[in-house]
Tab-separated table of C-alpha atoms and ligand atoms in Angstrom:
chain	number	residue	atom	x	y	z
A	1	MET	CA	-0.581	0.272	0.058
A	2	GLY	CA	2.780	2.254	0.906
A	3	LEU	CA	3.304	5.169	2.928
A	4	THR	CA	0.477	7.974	2.566
A	5	LEU	CA	1.205	11.333	4.026
A	6	THR	CA	-1.473	13.838	5.253
A	7	LYS	CA	-1.271	17.304	3.881
A	8	GLU	CA	0.513	18.754	6.189
A	9	GLU	CA	3.299	16.337	6.155
A	10	GLN	CA	3.461	16.185	2.075
A	11	ALA	CA	3.597	20.295	2.822
A	12	MET	CA	6.974	19.656	5.171
A	13	LEU	CA	8.268	17.353	2.515
A	14	ASP	CA	7.955	19.646	-0.300
A	15	GLY	CA	9.981	22.611	1.527
A	16	GLU	CA	6.850	24.773	2.264
A	17	ASP	CA	8.363	24.847	6.491
A	18	GLY	CA	11.690	25.459	5.280
A	19	GLU	CA	14.701	23.722	4.263
A	20	GLY	CA	15.349	22.271	7.876
A	21	THR	CA	12.221	20.572	7.625
A	22	GLN	CA	12.517	19.722	4.468
A	23	LYS	CA	15.719	17.736	4.961
A	24	ALA	CA	13.988	16.334	8.371
A	25	MET	CA	10.757	15.113	6.534
A	26	GLU	CA	12.916	13.112	4.076
A	27	ILE	CA	14.659	11.353	6.557
A	28	VAL	CA	11.515	10.560	8.726
A	29	VAL	CA	9.728	9.385	5.046
A	30	ALA	CA	12.542	7.253	4.086
A	31	LEU	CA	12.719	5.193	7.359
A	32	GLY	CA	9.013	4.631	6.794
A	33	THR	CA	9.119	3.367	3.591
A	34	ILE	CA	11.863	1.131	4.552
A	35	TYR	CA	9.795	-0.183	7.529
A	36	GLY	CA	7.204	-0.544	5.403
A	37	ALA	CA	4.724	1.759	7.333
A	38	ASP	CA	1.567	3.039	6.011
A	39	ARG	CA	1.353	6.491	7.799
A	40	LEU	CA	3.239	8.349	9.793
A	41	CYS	CA	2.439	9.215	13.782
A	42	ALA	CA	2.492	12.371	16.039
A	43	ILE	CA	4.765	12.522	18.459
A	44	SER	CA	4.738	14.086	21.874
A	45	SER	CA	8.024	14.254	22.731
A	46	ALA	CA	11.995	13.495	21.662
A	47	GLN	CA	14.819	12.662	23.335
A	48	VAL	CA	17.696	12.939	21.181
A	49	SER	CA	20.924	10.534	20.941
A	50	GLY	CA	24.122	11.283	19.142
A	51	VAL	CA	25.728	14.129	21.604
A	52	SER	CA	28.948	13.159	22.357
A	53	TYR	CA	31.873	14.372	20.062
A	54	LYS	CA	33.414	11.188	21.275
A	55	ASN	CA	30.922	9.510	19.017
A	56	LEU	CA	29.890	12.299	16.254
A	57	GLY	CA	33.364	13.541	15.131
A	58	THR	CA	33.768	16.227	12.958
A	59	ALA	CA	31.610	14.602	10.309
A	60	GLY	CA	28.574	14.568	12.748
A	61	LEU	CA	29.627	18.263	13.873
A	62	GLU	CA	29.331	19.695	10.789
A	63	PHE	CA	26.021	17.762	9.948
A	64	LEU	CA	24.153	19.235	12.818
A	65	GLU	CA	25.700	22.665	12.274
A	66	GLU	CA	24.402	22.348	9.060
A	67	TRP	CA	20.944	21.373	10.228
A	68	ALA	CA	21.003	24.113	12.478
A	69	ALA	CA	21.746	26.605	9.859
A	70	LYS	CA	18.950	25.885	7.443
A	71	GLY	CA	16.600	26.456	10.328
A	72	ALA	CA	15.510	22.995	11.650
A	73	LYS	CA	13.857	23.503	14.571
A	74	SER	CA	11.904	21.132	17.272
A	75	ARG	CA	8.442	21.315	17.171
A	76	VAL	CA	7.589	18.799	20.163
A	77	THR	CA	9.085	18.684	23.646
A	78	ALA	CA	12.646	17.491	23.133
A	79	THR	CA	15.736	16.504	25.619
A	80	LEU	CA	18.899	15.877	24.997
A	81	ASN	CA	21.450	12.656	25.595
A	82	PRO	CA	24.645	13.504	27.724
A	83	GLY	CA	27.620	14.649	25.659
A	84	GLY	CA	31.059	14.323	26.374
A	85	VAL	CA	32.041	16.962	28.783
A	86	ASP	CA	30.556	18.418	32.277
A	87	LEU	CA	29.090	21.774	31.026
A	88	THR	CA	29.632	23.872	33.790
A	89	ARG	CA	33.159	22.882	34.559
A	90	PRO	CA	35.142	21.143	31.813
A	91	ALA	CA	38.919	21.974	32.482
A	92	ALA	CA	38.490	22.125	36.171
A	93	LEU	CA	37.653	18.638	35.949
A	94	GLY	CA	40.388	17.582	33.330
A	95	PHE	CA	38.421	17.521	30.383
A	96	PRO	CA	40.709	18.193	27.059
A	97	GLU	CA	40.629	21.772	25.916
A	98	GLU	CA	40.108	20.605	22.037
A	99	PHE	CA	37.512	18.108	22.658
A	100	THR	CA	35.583	20.568	25.006
A	101	ARG	CA	35.597	23.261	22.181
A	102	ASN	CA	34.201	20.797	19.906
A	103	GLN	CA	31.610	19.387	22.418
A	104	LEU	CA	30.448	23.018	22.844
A	105	ARG	CA	29.979	23.977	19.302
A	106	VAL	CA	27.869	20.487	19.428
A	107	ILE	CA	25.599	21.972	22.309
A	108	ASP	CA	25.273	25.083	20.751
A	109	ALA	CA	23.870	23.464	17.452
A	110	PHE	CA	21.260	21.666	19.346
A	111	ARG	CA	20.045	24.844	21.256
A	112	LYS	CA	19.903	26.514	17.884
A	113	MET	CA	17.399	23.680	16.989
A	114	GLY	CA	15.537	24.203	19.882
A	115	ILE	CA	16.416	21.024	21.841
A	116	LEU	CA	16.079	21.223	25.586
A	117	LEU	CA	19.899	21.222	26.931
A	118	THR	CA	18.726	18.473	29.344
A	119	CYS	CA	22.425	16.554	28.533
A	120	SER	CA	20.973	13.360	30.592
A	121	CYS	CA	20.099	9.911	29.669
A	122	THR	CA	17.045	10.036	32.020
A	123	PRO	CA	14.838	12.411	30.583
A	124	TYR	CA	11.682	10.542	32.104
A	125	LEU	CA	13.264	11.732	35.848
A	126	ILE	CA	13.110	15.600	34.841
A	127	GLY	CA	10.063	16.282	33.073
A	128	ASN	CA	9.972	14.554	30.147
A	129	ASP	CA	7.777	12.175	30.746
A	130	PRO	CA	5.062	10.581	28.474
A	131	LYS	CA	2.182	8.816	29.197
A	132	LEU	CA	0.893	5.434	29.003
A	133	GLY	CA	0.096	5.032	24.907
A	134	GLU	CA	1.633	8.264	23.906
A	135	HIS	CA	3.672	8.073	20.927
A	136	CYS	CA	7.217	9.577	21.106
A	137	ALA	CA	10.706	9.272	19.348
A	138	TRP	CA	13.396	8.456	21.630
A	139	GLY	CA	16.740	7.690	21.350
A	140	GLU	CA	19.362	6.191	23.848
A	141	SER	CA	18.695	2.457	24.540
A	142	SER	CA	18.492	2.990	28.367
A	143	ALA	CA	15.578	5.743	28.052
A	144	ILE	CA	13.956	3.879	25.083
A	145	ILE	CA	13.245	1.081	27.286
A	146	TYR	CA	12.184	2.854	30.394
A	147	ALA	CA	9.495	4.772	28.155
A	148	ASN	CA	8.217	1.343	26.364
A	149	SER	CA	8.399	-0.733	29.398
A	150	VAL	CA	7.946	1.437	32.882
A	151	LEU	CA	6.165	4.725	31.285
A	152	GLY	CA	4.147	2.317	28.411
A	153	ALA	CA	4.704	4.983	25.940
A	154	ARG	CA	5.661	3.739	22.388
A	155	THR	CA	8.882	4.544	20.693
A	156	ASN	CA	11.209	2.855	18.614
A	157	ARG	CA	14.939	2.532	18.790
A	158	GLU	CA	15.330	5.929	17.304
A	159	GLY	CA	19.007	7.137	16.320
A	160	GLY	CA	20.327	10.033	17.139
A	161	PRO	CA	19.541	11.516	13.348
A	162	SER	CA	16.283	10.032	13.146
A	163	ALA	CA	14.958	10.999	16.652
A	164	LEU	CA	16.432	14.688	15.879
A	165	ALA	CA	14.093	14.265	12.298
A	166	ALA	CA	10.940	13.084	14.476
A	167	ALA	CA	11.489	16.218	16.684
A	168	VAL	CA	11.794	18.742	13.690
A	169	THR	CA	8.661	17.135	11.889
A	170	GLY	CA	6.784	16.335	15.077
A	171	ARG	CA	6.637	12.855	13.428
A	172	THR	CA	7.882	9.385	13.357
A	173	ALA	CA	6.884	6.018	11.186
A	174	ASP	CA	4.082	4.148	12.757
A	175	CYS	CA	5.505	0.716	12.944
A	176	GLY	CA	7.385	-1.589	15.304
A	177	TYR	CA	6.596	-0.517	19.188
A	178	HIS	CA	4.338	2.035	18.196
A	179	LEU	CA	1.312	-1.010	17.178
A	180	ASP	CA	0.036	-3.211	19.627
A	181	GLU	CA	0.777	-6.465	17.965
A	182	ASN	CA	4.700	-5.870	18.656
A	183	ARG	CA	4.503	-5.377	22.225
A	184	LYS	CA	3.313	-8.541	23.643
A	185	ALA	CA	5.804	-10.615	25.308
A	186	THR	CA	7.635	-13.327	23.350
A	187	LEU	CA	9.288	-15.288	26.152
A	188	LEU	CA	8.793	-15.768	30.024
A	189	VAL	CA	11.637	-15.448	32.691
A	190	ASP	CA	10.870	-16.755	35.876
A	191	VAL	CA	13.579	-15.214	38.536
A	192	ARG	CA	14.324	-17.507	41.400
A	193	ASP	CA	17.482	-15.812	42.714
A	194	GLU	CA	16.987	-13.265	45.462
A	195	LEU	CA	17.671	-9.743	44.168
A	196	ALA	CA	18.901	-7.062	46.644
A	197	ASP	CA	21.026	-4.426	45.487
A	198	GLU	CA	20.496	-2.302	42.364
A	199	SER	CA	23.677	-3.991	40.721
A	200	ASP	CA	21.716	-7.532	40.923
A	201	TYR	CA	19.046	-5.711	38.685
A	202	GLY	CA	21.665	-4.674	36.290
A	203	ALA	CA	22.997	-8.476	35.996
A	204	LEU	CA	19.375	-9.836	35.930
A	205	GLY	CA	18.991	-7.310	32.855
A	206	LEU	CA	22.589	-8.781	31.429
A	207	ALA	CA	21.099	-12.461	32.020
A	208	VAL	CA	18.080	-11.631	30.333
A	209	GLY	CA	19.125	-9.461	27.590
A	210	LYS	CA	21.165	-12.147	26.123
A	211	LEU	CA	18.507	-14.801	26.408
A	212	ALA	CA	15.769	-12.276	24.976
A	213	GLY	CA	17.856	-10.526	21.690
A	214	LYS	CA	15.227	-8.449	20.386
A	215	GLY	CA	12.083	-10.111	22.280
A	216	VAL	CA	9.958	-8.620	24.677
A	217	PRO	CA	10.525	-10.523	27.742
A	218	TRP	CA	7.551	-10.929	30.473
A	219	ILE	CA	9.835	-11.369	33.867
A	220	ARG	CA	8.079	-12.840	36.892
A	221	GLY	CA	9.553	-13.258	40.639
A	222	ILE	CA	10.556	-9.738	41.182
A	223	ARG	CA	9.504	-6.661	42.803
A	224	PRO	CA	12.031	-3.634	41.638
A	225	SER	CA	12.081	0.072	42.692
A	226	ARG	CA	11.693	2.609	40.341
A	227	ASP	CA	15.686	2.621	40.190
A	228	ASP	CA	15.904	-0.848	39.920
A	229	LEU	CA	13.968	-0.362	36.693
A	230	LYS	CA	16.367	1.974	35.162
A	231	THR	CA	19.181	-0.321	35.824
A	232	LEU	CA	17.593	-3.478	34.601
A	233	GLY	CA	16.098	-2.146	31.429
A	234	ALA	CA	19.756	-0.210	30.582
A	235	ALA	CA	21.336	-3.633	31.008
A	236	MET	CA	18.804	-5.728	28.814
A	237	ALA	CA	19.099	-2.843	26.095
A	238	ALA	CA	22.848	-3.054	26.183
A	239	ALA	CA	23.274	-6.702	26.442
A	240	GLY	CA	20.372	-7.736	23.723
A	241	GLY	CA	18.500	-4.921	21.889
A	242	VAL	CA	15.497	-5.426	24.149
A	243	ALA	CA	13.430	-2.264	23.711
A	244	LEU	CA	10.529	-3.227	25.808
A	245	TYR	CA	9.899	-5.879	28.388
A	246	HIS	CA	6.941	-6.293	30.850
A	247	VAL	CA	7.406	-7.147	34.693
A	248	GLU	CA	4.419	-8.883	36.320
A	249	GLY	CA	2.357	-7.310	38.499
A	250	VAL	CA	4.396	-3.854	38.147
A	251	THR	CA	4.755	-2.411	34.630
A	252	PRO	CA	1.107	-0.858	33.386
A	253	GLU	CA	1.018	-3.560	30.014
A	254	ALA	CA	1.850	-6.456	32.458
A	255	ARG	CA	-1.002	-6.262	35.271
A	256	GLY	CA	-2.521	-9.709	34.748
A	257	ARG	CA	-0.639	-12.914	34.422
A	258	ALA	CA	1.654	-13.858	31.843
A	259	PRO	CA	0.324	-14.976	28.588
A	260	GLU	CA	0.059	-18.808	27.968
A	261	SER	CA	2.156	-20.814	26.223
A	262	LEU	CA	5.215	-18.558	26.234
A	263	GLU	CA	8.492	-20.398	26.014
A	264	THR	CA	9.588	-20.230	30.081
A	265	THR	CA	13.206	-19.637	31.242
A	266	ALA	CA	14.481	-19.610	34.491
A	267	ILE	CA	16.967	-17.877	36.132
A	268	GLU	CA	18.319	-19.486	39.209
A	269	SER	CA	21.510	-17.544	39.869
A	270	LEU	CA	23.285	-14.125	39.093
A	271	ASP	CA	26.404	-15.428	40.188
A	272	ASP	CA	27.778	-16.370	36.622
A	273	VAL	CA	27.035	-12.665	35.478
A	274	TYR	CA	28.908	-11.245	38.001
A	275	ALA	CA	31.848	-13.919	37.375
A	276	GLN	CA	31.894	-12.996	33.989
A	277	MET	CA	31.675	-9.160	33.928
A	278	ASN	CA	34.451	-8.633	36.660
A	279	GLY	CA	37.889	-8.129	35.256
A	280	THR	CA	40.981	-8.527	37.209
A	281	ALA	CA	41.541	-4.763	38.332
A	282	GLU	CA	42.622	-4.718	41.964
A	283	GLU	CA	43.808	-1.073	42.136
A	284	ILE	CA	40.423	1.307	41.321
A	285	ASP	CA	41.174	4.760	39.194
A	286	LEU	CA	37.853	5.623	38.911
A	287	VAL	CA	34.549	4.410	40.773
A	288	SER	CA	31.246	5.373	38.591
A	289	ILE	CA	27.831	5.634	39.818
A	290	GLY	CA	24.723	6.830	37.427
A	291	CYS	CA	24.449	5.013	35.056
A	292	PRO	CA	21.877	5.612	33.353
A	293	HIS	CA	22.211	8.885	34.969
A	294	ALA	CA	21.391	8.687	39.163
A	295	SER	CA	18.439	9.849	40.787
A	296	LEU	CA	18.166	12.194	43.873
A	297	ASP	CA	17.763	8.960	46.009
A	298	GLU	CA	20.868	7.466	44.720
A	299	ILE	CA	22.810	10.471	45.147
A	300	ALA	CA	21.574	10.843	48.764
A	301	ARG	CA	22.336	7.208	49.561
A	302	VAL	CA	25.825	7.946	48.387
A	303	ALA	CA	26.082	11.197	50.208
A	304	GLY	CA	24.960	9.066	53.519
A	305	VAL	CA	28.153	6.771	53.116
A	306	VAL	CA	30.843	8.833	52.314
A	307	ARG	CA	30.234	11.865	54.287
A	308	GLY	CA	32.509	12.783	56.700
A	309	GLN	CA	34.925	10.383	55.295
A	310	ARG	CA	37.828	10.701	52.739
A	311	LEU	CA	38.070	8.883	49.302
A	312	ARG	CA	41.233	7.266	48.262
A	313	THR	CA	40.137	7.631	44.516
A	314	ARG	CA	38.174	9.430	42.025
A	315	LEU	CA	34.469	8.943	42.237
A	316	TRP	CA	31.906	10.230	39.872
A	317	ILE	CA	28.190	10.037	40.415
A	318	SER	CA	26.914	10.869	37.051
A	319	THR	CA	23.331	12.921	36.788
A	320	ALA	CA	21.595	15.365	34.695
A	321	GLY	CA	21.865	19.208	35.621
A	322	ILE	CA	18.407	19.405	37.464
A	323	THR	CA	18.864	16.801	39.494
A	324	ARG	CA	22.655	17.960	40.473
A	325	ALA	CA	21.155	21.149	41.318
A	326	LEU	CA	18.703	19.627	43.889
A	327	ALA	CA	21.192	17.360	45.376
A	328	ASP	CA	22.740	20.240	45.895
A	329	LYS	CA	20.657	22.570	47.565
A	330	GLN	CA	19.762	19.251	49.666
A	331	GLY	CA	23.723	19.845	50.766
A	332	TRP	CA	24.676	16.063	49.427
A	333	VAL	CA	26.740	17.583	46.434
A	334	ARG	CA	28.615	18.881	49.250
A	335	ASP	CA	29.023	15.660	51.166
A	336	ILE	CA	30.150	14.038	48.521
A	337	GLU	CA	32.354	16.584	47.105
A	338	ALA	CA	33.967	17.346	50.312
A	339	ALA	CA	35.165	13.624	50.811
A	340	GLY	CA	36.963	13.846	47.258
A	341	GLY	CA	34.088	12.506	44.825
A	342	THR	CA	32.411	14.409	41.861
A	343	VAL	CA	29.012	15.188	41.384
A	344	ILE	CA	29.434	15.249	37.533
A	345	GLN	CA	26.790	16.500	35.203
A	346	ASP	CA	25.685	16.532	31.352
A	347	THR	CA	28.183	13.498	30.912
A	348	CYS	CA	29.160	9.796	31.971
A	349	HIS	CA	32.140	7.414	32.072
A	350	ILE	CA	31.146	5.997	28.739
A	351	VAL	CA	30.678	8.852	26.469
A	352	ALA	CA	33.462	11.132	28.049
A	353	PRO	CA	36.706	10.323	26.910
A	354	ILE	CA	37.802	8.692	30.097
A	355	LYS	CA	41.112	6.961	28.948
A	356	ASP	CA	42.468	10.314	27.642
A	357	MET	CA	42.061	12.046	31.248
A	358	GLY	CA	44.465	8.748	32.428
A	359	ILE	CA	41.768	6.183	33.543
A	360	ARG	CA	42.413	2.604	33.310
A	361	THR	CA	40.842	0.453	35.721
A	362	MET	CA	36.872	1.189	36.890
A	363	ALA	CA	34.326	0.023	39.322
A	364	THR	CA	30.225	0.182	38.951
A	365	ASN	CA	27.205	-1.152	40.151
A	366	SER	CA	26.057	-0.690	36.572
A	367	GLY	CA	25.404	-3.395	34.387
A	368	LYS	CA	24.913	-1.335	31.550
A	369	GLY	CA	28.174	0.470	32.351
A	370	ALA	CA	30.098	-2.947	33.146
A	371	TRP	CA	29.014	-4.055	30.078
A	372	TYR	CA	30.280	-1.347	27.832
A	373	ALA	CA	33.311	0.107	29.526
A	374	PRO	CA	35.796	-2.129	28.465
A	375	SER	CA	34.832	-1.456	24.727
A	376	HIS	CA	33.655	1.768	24.865
A	377	ALA	CA	36.223	3.545	27.254
A	378	GLY	CA	39.094	0.918	27.150
A	379	GLN	CA	38.665	-0.042	31.139
A	380	ASN	CA	39.577	-3.199	33.246
A	381	VAL	CA	36.235	-2.810	34.825
A	382	ARG	CA	34.862	-4.293	38.288
A	383	PHE	CA	31.192	-4.655	38.980
A	384	GLY	CA	29.327	-5.269	42.356
A	385	SER	CA	27.011	-3.502	44.686
A	386	LEU	CA	26.897	0.249	45.778
A	387	ASP	CA	28.755	-1.110	48.887
A	388	GLN	CA	31.450	-2.609	47.181
A	389	CYS	CA	31.774	0.450	44.729
A	390	LEU	CA	31.859	2.763	47.629
A	391	GLU	CA	34.545	0.662	49.760
A	392	ALA	CA	36.484	0.695	46.426
A	393	ALA	CA	36.096	4.511	46.691
A	394	LEU	CA	37.321	4.475	50.059
A	395	THR	CA	40.091	2.373	49.807
A	396	GLY	CA	41.045	2.642	46.842
A	397	ARG	CA	40.895	-1.004	45.820
A	398	TRP	CA	38.217	-3.331	44.592
A	399	PRO	CA	36.772	-5.700	47.754
A	400	GLU	CA	36.229	-9.298	47.113
A	401	ARG	CA	32.172	-10.222	47.470
A	402	ARG	CA	32.194	-12.142	50.305
A	403	LYS	CA	29.966	-15.506	50.099
A	404	GLY	CA	26.331	-14.798	50.725
A	405	SER	CA	27.068	-10.686	50.684
A	406	ARG	CA	24.848	-9.894	48.077
A	407	ARG	CA	22.639	-8.114	50.318
A	408	ARG	CA	21.362	-4.537	50.223
A	409	THR	CA	23.247	-2.634	53.309
A	410	VAL	CA	22.974	0.615	51.958
A	411	PRO	CA	19.200	1.491	53.086
A	412	PRO	CA	16.772	1.670	49.732
A	413	PRO	CA	15.075	5.030	49.474
A	414	PRO	CA	11.892	5.806	49.525
A	415	VAL	CA	9.967	5.561	46.305
A	416	ASP	CA	6.965	7.144	44.700
A	417	GLY	CA	5.002	4.629	42.477
A	418	ILE	CA	5.799	1.370	40.386
A	419	ALA	CA	6.456	-0.810	43.164
A	420	GLY	CA	8.240	-0.984	47.008
A	421	GLY	CA	11.954	-0.872	47.093
B	501	F3S	FE1	23.447	7.224	30.336
B	501	F3S	FE2	26.117	7.194	30.065
B	501	F3S	FE3	25.008	4.910	31.371
B	501	F3S	S1	24.279	7.905	28.430
B	501	F3S	S2	22.904	4.932	30.143
B	501	F3S	S3	25.275	6.884	31.896
B	501	F3S	S4	26.337	4.882	29.389
């Protein structure tokens, strides 16, 4: 049948709204045609990825500047993924000068296109939170999976240019996860291990991601908090390309019981995941918390542990600028930075050029962070609980997990919605 455009969409394609919009509509139409969509759908929001100069390089930077010069402008709420530097104090934190200059040009191009400079992978924590059933066009795999699974919004896995094109046109192809039939579970996962720390949810995400590939897992046997869901999905998307999951009795499209006749797999223990994800590093150059970007609750927990102490190695808590500002008001940033840590904004350990900053060994409580750090940031990685990571920050060395110690000893924060921690 082919892709049918409305009058307004055809006008955009014909250049009536300017060259920037025309270029964007050409991308949206090309993708719609490739994916066999018969129409476009209007979106309520976009999350634009492809921001770090480390990934964009000169070609990507010039592409963005050209679009900005042609007058491309977002027509929906559009937020931005992290870039490669903390925009508030790049020199003080040791980000390379030339890299910073180029990163600032990237950010300026997005500003000119009307994208909100949130520079965070957790737009849903800072105001871009589409509601159940709403169509949107999000880049950033961890945000996409959260939007689909936890918010019940509908987005495909958009790339940087396609999310930007969707923001500029306010449209995306009506296919994939926008359609009911593609949101049904394709496999059932029974979790029999006891999950205590957020890192356990990251480990579970890695295991389920490998099992599910690009399918839609339905998970039973867990009661995650909002932050647990954040880390669970991020890891699943990293290890398997999952863009939507359901947790029975927790996520909005899994209120009832699992559909019958799904292929079922049981996960008895996550110990193998920890064994596979742990490198050999003993001395730790950087402890990284906040992948995806830390919530206020997570920052509060770290502050509670390091308050009044002296860290022996670098500790980064990566978060959104808005979240950092609130944590600062509460005194938590001061607690962490007085101990020698950094509450870093606008970037993270994967998209920042940390190898060029002399960092070779890293500890993290994030499944996604541990998955990507060796290949994307050249790191020898340690993956464990928040307790273990903060102990590493305090001593400079990785503490081995003691048998049976996978318990949450840093108390869970109160959560607003989803499920009790
Ligand atoms: Fe976010 Fe960076 Fe992790 S963009 S999900 S903190 S790799």
